[in-house]
Amino acid sequence: MTSAASAHVLHAEGHAATRAVTRLSVGVAVVLIALKAFALGASGSVSILASLADSALDLLASLGVFFAVRWAAAPSDEDHRYGHGKGEALAALVQAGLVFASALFIGWEAVQRIFDPRPVTSGYWGVLVILISIALTGWLVWMQGRAMRKSGSLAVAADRAHYAGDLAANGVVLIGVISGTFLAAPGLDAAAGLIVAVWLFWGALGVLRSAADHLVDKAVPDADRIAITTAVLADPRISGVHQLRTRMAGPAMMIQMHVDLEPTLTLDAAHAIVVEAENRLLAAFPRADILIHPDPRGRAELHEPPGVETLQDS
């Protein structure tokens, strides 16, 4: 199987994995909302209120990811020549906003309860529901990790980071409910809710940074750029790489560059060398979209705007 064919198969497997795990994410969010709403009605715990509010926003975020990964998987068209991959970054950006809102709401409610503690009742139900929530969320995070390894989806990564935060937050909520029920310390329950709010806020910052990097076309890490030039220069007929440009569009890496070739090569020979270089890159980065421009050695023209730094290897 050629590198291009292998890349196509990986694309298909990755899209199938993201579609399946986003359906699972929506289903888990619905179940958790129902369980936590019951537990809140039975206990009145601010920790469970915090967790319920977070699960409600989880559902909205998961629905956004559900539709975003399907739109992002659509092939390129006349209006979107680079595909629709940035739809995943937009979904992650919306997720970050929802998590920020959740953190503010939970933090405000927790501060109020710290100054005006309220007893936690029927804590046994609360403890049971949170234990079930931890089990379901842990299973979902594990499934999302598997999907990420297959697809490299930014939206699924953001969703997983959110649910991983929920997993830890549920542990804090469990401590809060136990404290309010069995230790007669409702202030600890409120403090647990405040810790959840801070945790969510910090997680949202990470999602926001990742989404923003994609939307502003930040270059891939230096290690990947070095791997790209190393793969291309593995052919001694290519004497240099310059004007390397990289960015991410969802799970797809966009790679553009100019390479230096012997000026006396025929067009067919230069084309064959470039195709071989593209296949080496696809072997290392199966989801890459690659454009290589051959230049006659010593006669390359600068096409970068003034002040733009480029990677030069010769």
mmCIF file of C-alpha atoms in Angstrom:
data_model
loop_
_atom_site.group_PDB
_atom_site.id
_atom_site.type_symbol
_atom_site.label_atom_id
_atom_site.label_comp_id
_atom_site.label_asym_id
_atom_site.label_seq_id
_atom_site.Cartn_x
_atom_site.Cartn_y
_atom_site.Cartn_z
ATOM 1 C CA MET A 1 0.000 0.000 0.000
ATOM 2 C CA THR A 2 1.392 3.440 -0.943
ATOM 3 C CA SER A 3 1.867 6.231 1.599
ATOM 4 C CA ALA A 4 -1.012 8.165 0.026
ATOM 5 C CA ALA A 5 -3.334 5.146 0.247
ATOM 6 C CA SER A 6 -2.283 4.519 3.844
ATOM 7 C CA ALA A 7 -2.995 8.152 4.680
ATOM 8 C CA HIS A 8 -6.465 7.841 3.146
ATOM 9 C CA VAL A 9 -7.206 4.733 5.227
ATOM 10 C CA LEU A 10 -5.999 6.484 8.393
ATOM 11 C CA HIS A 11 -8.218 9.467 7.589
ATOM 12 C CA ALA A 12 -11.245 7.198 7.228
ATOM 13 C CA GLU A 13 -10.482 5.292 10.434
ATOM 14 C CA GLY A 14 -9.884 8.524 12.316
ATOM 15 C CA HIS A 15 -13.176 10.078 11.185
ATOM 16 C CA ALA A 16 -15.069 6.917 12.118
ATOM 17 C CA ALA A 17 -13.470 6.924 15.574
ATOM 18 C CA THR A 18 -14.341 10.591 16.184
ATOM 19 C CA ARG A 19 -17.950 10.119 15.067
ATOM 20 C CA ALA A 20 -18.387 7.134 17.391
ATOM 21 C CA VAL A 21 -16.805 8.772 20.424
ATOM 22 C CA THR A 22 -18.767 12.018 20.001
ATOM 23 C CA ARG A 23 -22.014 10.007 20.053
ATOM 24 C CA LEU A 24 -20.795 8.332 23.222
ATOM 25 C CA SER A 25 -19.896 11.701 24.767
ATOM 26 C CA VAL A 26 -23.409 13.069 24.195
ATOM 27 C CA GLY A 27 -24.980 9.925 25.648
ATOM 28 C CA VAL A 28 -22.823 9.990 28.780
ATOM 29 C CA ALA A 29 -23.566 13.701 29.336
ATOM 30 C CA VAL A 30 -27.344 13.032 29.203
ATOM 31 C CA VAL A 31 -27.077 10.180 31.712
ATOM 32 C CA LEU A 32 -24.927 12.251 34.082
ATOM 33 C CA ILE A 33 -27.355 15.184 33.987
ATOM 34 C CA ALA A 34 -30.266 12.919 34.904
ATOM 35 C CA LEU A 35 -28.342 11.301 37.767
ATOM 36 C CA LYS A 36 -27.038 14.570 39.202
ATOM 37 C CA ALA A 37 -30.409 16.308 38.952
ATOM 38 C CA PHE A 38 -31.881 13.500 41.064
ATOM 39 C CA ALA A 39 -29.009 13.725 43.558
ATOM 40 C CA LEU A 40 -29.344 17.517 43.805
ATOM 41 C CA GLY A 41 -33.048 17.269 44.536
ATOM 42 C CA ALA A 42 -32.349 14.705 47.241
ATOM 43 C CA SER A 43 -29.364 16.390 48.898
ATOM 44 C CA GLY A 44 -29.286 20.111 48.115
ATOM 45 C CA SER A 45 -25.471 19.885 47.991
ATOM 46 C CA VAL A 46 -23.668 22.839 46.404
ATOM 47 C CA SER A 47 -20.952 20.432 45.260
ATOM 48 C CA ILE A 48 -23.536 18.414 43.340
ATOM 49 C CA LEU A 49 -25.065 21.650 42.025
ATOM 50 C CA ALA A 50 -21.618 22.582 40.737
ATOM 51 C CA SER A 51 -21.209 19.180 39.152
ATOM 52 C CA LEU A 52 -24.714 19.314 37.619
ATOM 53 C CA ALA A 53 -24.081 22.746 36.097
ATOM 54 C CA ASP A 54 -20.818 21.473 34.658
ATOM 55 C CA SER A 55 -22.535 18.390 33.182
ATOM 56 C CA ALA A 56 -25.207 20.582 31.568
ATOM 57 C CA LEU A 57 -22.490 22.595 29.840
ATOM 58 C CA ASP A 58 -20.722 19.326 29.018
ATOM 59 C CA LEU A 59 -23.799 18.344 27.037
ATOM 60 C CA LEU A 60 -23.778 21.610 25.091
ATOM 61 C CA ALA A 61 -20.046 21.271 24.460
ATOM 62 C CA SER A 62 -20.385 17.617 23.429
ATOM 63 C CA LEU A 63 -23.186 18.505 21.020
ATOM 64 C CA GLY A 64 -20.936 21.185 19.536
ATOM 65 C CA VAL A 65 -18.151 18.656 19.098
ATOM 66 C CA PHE A 66 -20.634 16.119 17.696
ATOM 67 C CA PHE A 67 -21.518 18.443 14.818
ATOM 68 C CA ALA A 68 -18.074 20.045 14.474
ATOM 69 C CA VAL A 69 -16.179 16.813 13.773
ATOM 70 C CA ARG A 70 -18.696 15.902 11.082
ATOM 71 C CA TRP A 71 -18.415 19.294 9.431
ATOM 72 C CA ALA A 72 -14.620 19.271 9.751
ATOM 73 C CA ALA A 73 -14.472 15.865 8.051
ATOM 74 C CA ALA A 74 -16.226 17.207 4.935
ATOM 75 C CA PRO A 75 -13.945 17.298 1.885
ATOM 76 C CA SER A 76 -12.625 20.561 0.497
ATOM 77 C CA ASP A 77 -14.867 22.527 -1.835
ATOM 78 C CA GLU A 78 -14.761 25.722 -3.886
ATOM 79 C CA ASP A 79 -15.234 27.905 -0.818
ATOM 80 C CA HIS A 80 -12.952 25.897 1.508
ATOM 81 C CA ARG A 81 -9.957 24.824 -0.525
ATOM 82 C CA TYR A 82 -8.045 23.762 2.593
ATOM 83 C CA GLY A 83 -10.953 21.687 3.880
ATOM 84 C CA HIS A 84 -13.051 22.323 6.974
ATOM 85 C CA GLY A 85 -10.595 21.237 9.678
ATOM 86 C CA LYS A 86 -10.694 24.536 11.556
ATOM 87 C CA GLY A 87 -14.292 23.774 12.471
ATOM 88 C CA GLU A 88 -12.787 21.668 15.252
ATOM 89 C CA ALA A 89 -10.840 24.651 16.587
ATOM 90 C CA LEU A 90 -14.018 26.745 16.558
ATOM 91 C CA ALA A 91 -15.814 24.016 18.523
ATOM 92 C CA ALA A 92 -12.963 23.940 21.035
ATOM 93 C CA LEU A 93 -13.179 27.727 21.354
ATOM 94 C CA VAL A 94 -16.899 27.493 22.132
ATOM 95 C CA GLN A 95 -16.126 24.779 24.661
ATOM 96 C CA ALA A 96 -13.659 27.046 26.413
ATOM 97 C CA GLY A 97 -16.286 29.801 26.658
ATOM 98 C CA LEU A 98 -18.845 27.411 28.121
ATOM 99 C CA VAL A 99 -16.379 26.128 30.685
ATOM 100 C CA PHE A 100 -15.456 29.686 31.695
ATOM 101 C CA ALA A 101 -19.158 30.433 32.218
ATOM 102 C CA SER A 102 -19.579 27.265 34.260
ATOM 103 C CA ALA A 103 -16.580 28.123 36.438
ATOM 104 C CA LEU A 104 -17.915 31.618 37.161
ATOM 105 C CA PHE A 105 -21.389 30.324 38.060
ATOM 106 C CA ILE A 106 -20.064 27.588 40.328
ATOM 107 C CA GLY A 107 -17.547 29.904 41.983
ATOM 108 C CA TRP A 108 -20.235 32.514 42.732
ATOM 109 C CA GLU A 109 -22.580 29.919 44.220
ATOM 110 C CA ALA A 110 -19.781 28.376 46.292
ATOM 111 C CA VAL A 111 -18.717 31.755 47.737
ATOM 112 C CA GLN A 112 -22.323 32.471 48.712
ATOM 113 C CA ARG A 113 -22.619 29.092 50.448
ATOM 114 C CA ILE A 114 -19.334 29.635 52.306
ATOM 115 C CA PHE A 115 -20.829 32.711 53.974
ATOM 116 C CA ASP A 116 -24.292 31.146 54.272
ATOM 117 C CA PRO A 117 -23.769 27.373 54.792
ATOM 118 C CA ARG A 118 -26.714 25.071 54.162
ATOM 119 C CA PRO A 119 -26.923 21.496 55.392
ATOM 120 C CA VAL A 120 -26.461 18.594 53.000
ATOM 121 C CA THR A 121 -29.288 16.050 53.230
ATOM 122 C CA SER A 122 -29.675 12.543 51.788
ATOM 123 C CA GLY A 123 -25.963 12.436 51.252
ATOM 124 C CA TYR A 124 -26.012 8.693 50.598
ATOM 125 C CA TRP A 125 -27.756 9.317 47.272
ATOM 126 C CA GLY A 126 -25.241 12.031 46.461
ATOM 127 C CA VAL A 127 -22.285 9.772 47.167
ATOM 128 C CA LEU A 128 -23.773 6.968 45.047
ATOM 129 C CA VAL A 129 -24.465 9.278 42.102
ATOM 130 C CA ILE A 130 -20.977 10.793 42.197
ATOM 131 C CA LEU A 131 -19.379 7.323 42.290
ATOM 132 C CA ILE A 132 -21.402 6.337 39.218
ATOM 133 C CA SER A 133 -20.406 9.625 37.560
ATOM 134 C CA ILE A 134 -16.728 8.947 38.225
ATOM 135 C CA ALA A 135 -17.015 5.473 36.668
ATOM 136 C CA LEU A 136 -18.876 6.726 33.562
ATOM 137 C CA THR A 137 -16.572 9.714 33.080
ATOM 138 C CA GLY A 138 -13.446 7.600 33.480
ATOM 139 C CA TRP A 139 -14.709 5.172 30.847
ATOM 140 C CA LEU A 140 -15.506 8.056 28.462
ATOM 141 C CA VAL A 141 -12.051 9.627 28.929
ATOM 142 C CA TRP A 142 -10.449 6.271 28.140
ATOM 143 C CA MET A 143 -12.544 5.898 24.967
ATOM 144 C CA GLN A 144 -11.735 9.455 23.924
ATOM 145 C CA GLY A 145 -8.039 8.748 24.378
ATOM 146 C CA ARG A 146 -8.326 5.813 21.988
ATOM 147 C CA ALA A 147 -10.173 7.967 19.443
ATOM 148 C CA MET A 148 -7.559 10.723 19.719
ATOM 149 C CA ARG A 149 -4.734 8.312 18.952
ATOM 150 C CA LYS A 150 -6.541 7.286 15.769
ATOM 151 C CA SER A 151 -7.706 10.712 14.604
ATOM 152 C CA GLY A 152 -5.613 13.452 16.212
ATOM 153 C CA SER A 153 -8.853 15.435 16.514
ATOM 154 C CA LEU A 154 -8.491 18.798 18.285
ATOM 155 C CA ALA A 155 -12.197 18.890 19.153
ATOM 156 C CA VAL A 156 -12.077 15.433 20.741
ATOM 157 C CA ALA A 157 -8.867 16.426 22.562
ATOM 158 C CA ALA A 158 -10.639 19.492 23.989
ATOM 159 C CA ASP A 159 -13.640 17.385 24.969
ATOM 160 C CA ARG A 160 -11.357 14.829 26.613
ATOM 161 C CA ALA A 161 -9.482 17.522 28.530
ATOM 162 C CA HIS A 162 -12.821 18.821 29.761
ATOM 163 C CA TYR A 163 -14.018 15.404 30.908
ATOM 164 C CA ALA A 164 -10.625 14.616 32.456
ATOM 165 C CA GLY A 165 -11.069 17.779 34.499
ATOM 166 C CA ASP A 166 -14.558 16.584 35.393
ATOM 167 C CA LEU A 167 -13.100 13.296 36.579
ATOM 168 C CA ALA A 168 -10.855 15.058 39.071
ATOM 169 C CA ALA A 169 -13.614 17.538 39.934
ATOM 170 C CA ASN A 170 -15.991 14.676 40.749
ATOM 171 C CA GLY A 171 -13.423 13.429 43.241
ATOM 172 C CA VAL A 172 -13.463 16.842 44.919
ATOM 173 C CA VAL A 173 -17.281 16.853 44.839
ATOM 174 C CA LEU A 174 -17.292 13.424 46.517
ATOM 175 C CA ILE A 175 -15.150 14.832 49.321
ATOM 176 C CA GLY A 176 -17.521 17.779 49.650
ATOM 177 C CA VAL A 177 -20.661 15.640 49.866
ATOM 178 C CA ILE A 178 -19.074 13.279 52.379
ATOM 179 C CA SER A 179 -17.928 16.241 54.480
ATOM 180 C CA GLY A 180 -21.347 17.867 54.437
ATOM 181 C CA THR A 181 -23.223 14.628 55.168
ATOM 182 C CA PHE A 182 -21.084 12.617 57.548
ATOM 183 C CA LEU A 183 -18.886 15.299 59.131
ATOM 184 C CA ALA A 184 -21.611 17.938 59.536
ATOM 185 C CA ALA A 185 -19.339 20.465 57.820
ATOM 186 C CA PRO A 186 -21.362 22.106 55.004
ATOM 187 C CA GLY A 187 -18.662 24.760 54.670
ATOM 188 C CA LEU A 188 -16.345 22.075 53.312
ATOM 189 C CA ASP A 189 -18.995 21.208 50.724
ATOM 190 C CA ALA A 190 -19.006 24.836 49.548
ATOM 191 C CA ALA A 191 -15.209 24.923 49.536
ATOM 192 C CA ALA A 192 -15.187 21.805 47.351
ATOM 193 C CA GLY A 193 -17.469 23.600 44.896
ATOM 194 C CA LEU A 194 -15.028 26.525 44.797
ATOM 195 C CA ILE A 195 -12.143 24.148 44.064
ATOM 196 C CA VAL A 196 -14.150 22.700 41.156
ATOM 197 C CA ALA A 197 -14.657 26.231 39.793
ATOM 198 C CA VAL A 198 -10.927 26.992 39.899
ATOM 199 C CA TRP A 199 -10.122 23.641 38.274
ATOM 200 C CA LEU A 200 -12.571 24.283 35.430
ATOM 201 C CA PHE A 201 -11.222 27.799 34.866
ATOM 202 C CA TRP A 202 -7.658 26.477 34.564
ATOM 203 C CA GLY A 203 -8.739 23.718 32.171
ATOM 204 C CA ALA A 204 -10.613 26.230 30.006
ATOM 205 C CA LEU A 205 -7.446 28.307 29.639
ATOM 206 C CA GLY A 206 -5.626 25.291 28.204
ATOM 207 C CA VAL A 207 -8.424 24.579 25.717
ATOM 208 C CA LEU A 208 -8.506 28.265 24.728
ATOM 209 C CA ARG A 209 -4.768 28.371 24.045
ATOM 210 C CA SER A 210 -4.885 25.236 21.904
ATOM 211 C CA ALA A 211 -7.868 26.457 19.858
ATOM 212 C CA ALA A 212 -6.336 29.919 19.409
ATOM 213 C CA ASP A 213 -3.072 28.412 18.133
ATOM 214 C CA HIS A 214 -5.006 26.633 15.382
ATOM 215 C CA LEU A 215 -7.118 29.631 14.449
ATOM 216 C CA VAL A 216 -4.147 32.002 14.132
ATOM 217 C CA ASP A 217 -2.140 29.441 12.112
ATOM 218 C CA LYS A 218 0.625 28.906 14.649
ATOM 219 C CA ALA A 219 3.483 26.823 13.249
ATOM 220 C CA VAL A 220 3.853 23.240 14.420
ATOM 221 C CA PRO A 221 6.460 22.555 17.163
ATOM 222 C CA ASP A 222 10.153 22.764 16.278
ATOM 223 C CA ALA A 223 10.535 18.994 16.704
ATOM 224 C CA ASP A 224 8.015 18.422 13.909
ATOM 225 C CA ARG A 225 9.655 21.036 11.693
ATOM 226 C CA ILE A 226 13.017 19.332 12.164
ATOM 227 C CA ALA A 227 11.448 15.939 11.377
ATOM 228 C CA ILE A 228 9.948 17.425 8.187
ATOM 229 C CA THR A 229 13.240 18.798 6.899
ATOM 230 C CA THR A 230 15.074 15.623 7.909
ATOM 231 C CA ALA A 231 12.637 13.469 5.921
ATOM 232 C CA VAL A 232 12.873 15.692 2.852
ATOM 233 C CA LEU A 233 16.673 15.979 2.940
ATOM 234 C CA ALA A 234 17.047 12.195 3.259
ATOM 235 C CA ASP A 235 17.312 12.236 -0.547
ATOM 236 C CA PRO A 236 20.786 13.588 -1.472
ATOM 237 C CA ARG A 237 19.351 14.973 -4.720
ATOM 238 C CA ILE A 238 17.558 17.587 -2.572
ATOM 239 C CA SER A 239 20.271 19.950 -1.368
ATOM 240 C CA GLY A 240 18.179 22.400 0.650
ATOM 241 C CA VAL A 241 14.792 23.288 2.102
ATOM 242 C CA HIS A 242 13.625 26.870 2.502
ATOM 243 C CA GLN A 243 10.435 28.881 3.062
ATOM 244 C CA LEU A 244 8.958 26.071 5.119
ATOM 245 C CA ARG A 245 5.448 26.891 6.288
ATOM 246 C CA THR A 246 3.383 24.717 8.600
ATOM 247 C CA ARG A 247 0.051 25.017 10.365
ATOM 248 C CA MET A 248 -2.720 22.808 11.682
ATOM 249 C CA ALA A 249 -6.276 22.595 10.349
ATOM 250 C CA GLY A 250 -8.023 20.254 12.757
ATOM 251 C CA PRO A 251 -6.109 16.956 12.683
ATOM 252 C CA ALA A 252 -4.490 17.778 9.331
ATOM 253 C CA MET A 253 -1.018 19.313 9.183
ATOM 254 C CA MET A 254 -0.526 21.733 6.286
ATOM 255 C CA ILE A 255 3.064 21.656 4.977
ATOM 256 C CA GLN A 256 4.453 23.946 2.280
ATOM 257 C CA MET A 257 8.072 24.410 1.263
ATOM 258 C CA HIS A 258 10.561 25.078 -1.507
ATOM 259 C CA VAL A 259 13.368 22.587 -2.202
ATOM 260 C CA ASP A 260 16.645 23.041 -4.084
ATOM 261 C CA LEU A 261 17.276 20.658 -6.987
ATOM 262 C CA GLU A 262 19.909 20.313 -9.695
ATOM 263 C CA PRO A 263 19.060 22.907 -12.415
ATOM 264 C CA THR A 264 19.698 20.465 -15.263
ATOM 265 C CA LEU A 265 17.007 17.970 -14.181
ATOM 266 C CA THR A 266 14.104 17.383 -16.515
ATOM 267 C CA LEU A 267 10.605 18.277 -15.336
ATOM 268 C CA ASP A 268 9.758 14.558 -15.089
ATOM 269 C CA ALA A 269 12.831 13.859 -12.949
ATOM 270 C CA ALA A 270 12.164 16.821 -10.640
ATOM 271 C CA HIS A 271 8.546 15.746 -10.286
ATOM 272 C CA ALA A 272 9.577 12.206 -9.330
ATOM 273 C CA ILE A 273 11.949 13.511 -6.651
ATOM 274 C CA VAL A 274 9.237 15.738 -5.186
ATOM 275 C CA VAL A 275 6.692 12.886 -5.132
ATOM 276 C CA GLU A 276 9.170 10.669 -3.285
ATOM 277 C CA ALA A 277 9.718 13.447 -0.741
ATOM 278 C CA GLU A 278 5.956 13.798 -0.274
ATOM 279 C CA ASN A 279 5.651 10.059 0.355
ATOM 280 C CA ARG A 280 8.396 10.188 2.987
ATOM 281 C CA LEU A 281 6.518 13.001 4.711
ATOM 282 C CA LEU A 282 3.244 11.086 4.548
ATOM 283 C CA ALA A 283 4.945 8.109 6.159
ATOM 284 C CA ALA A 284 5.916 10.331 9.100
ATOM 285 C CA PHE A 285 2.780 12.530 9.112
ATOM 286 C CA PRO A 286 -0.079 10.493 7.585
ATOM 287 C CA ARG A 287 -2.654 13.306 7.939
ATOM 288 C CA ALA A 288 -0.491 15.948 6.251
ATOM 289 C CA ASP A 289 -1.521 18.072 3.276
ATOM 290 C CA ILE A 290 1.746 18.713 1.411
ATOM 291 C CA LEU A 291 2.799 21.215 -1.243
ATOM 292 C CA ILE A 292 6.434 21.224 -2.411
ATOM 293 C CA HIS A 293 7.793 23.728 -4.930
ATOM 294 C CA PRO A 294 11.082 22.760 -6.661
ATOM 295 C CA ASP A 295 13.677 25.506 -7.236
ATOM 296 C CA PRO A 296 16.832 25.275 -9.371
ATOM 297 C CA ARG A 297 19.726 25.293 -6.939
ATOM 298 C CA GLY A 298 21.220 28.753 -6.514
ATOM 299 C CA ARG A 299 18.378 30.544 -8.300
ATOM 300 C CA ALA A 300 15.594 30.451 -5.684
ATOM 301 C CA GLU A 301 13.506 33.587 -5.325
ATOM 302 C CA LEU A 302 12.247 34.863 -1.986
ATOM 303 C CA HIS A 303 8.449 34.741 -1.761
ATOM 304 C CA GLU A 304 8.082 35.527 1.948
ATOM 305 C CA PRO A 305 6.824 38.954 3.084
ATOM 306 C CA PRO A 306 9.556 41.147 4.630
ATOM 307 C CA GLY A 307 10.321 40.275 8.227
ATOM 308 C CA VAL A 308 9.022 36.702 8.093
ATOM 309 C CA GLU A 309 11.480 34.210 9.514
ATOM 310 C CA THR A 310 11.990 31.015 7.514
ATOM 311 C CA LEU A 311 13.726 27.717 8.192
ATOM 312 C CA GLN A 312 16.766 27.202 5.959
ATOM 313 C CA ASP A 313 18.672 23.962 5.587
ATOM 314 C CA SER A 314 21.345 23.454 2.986
#
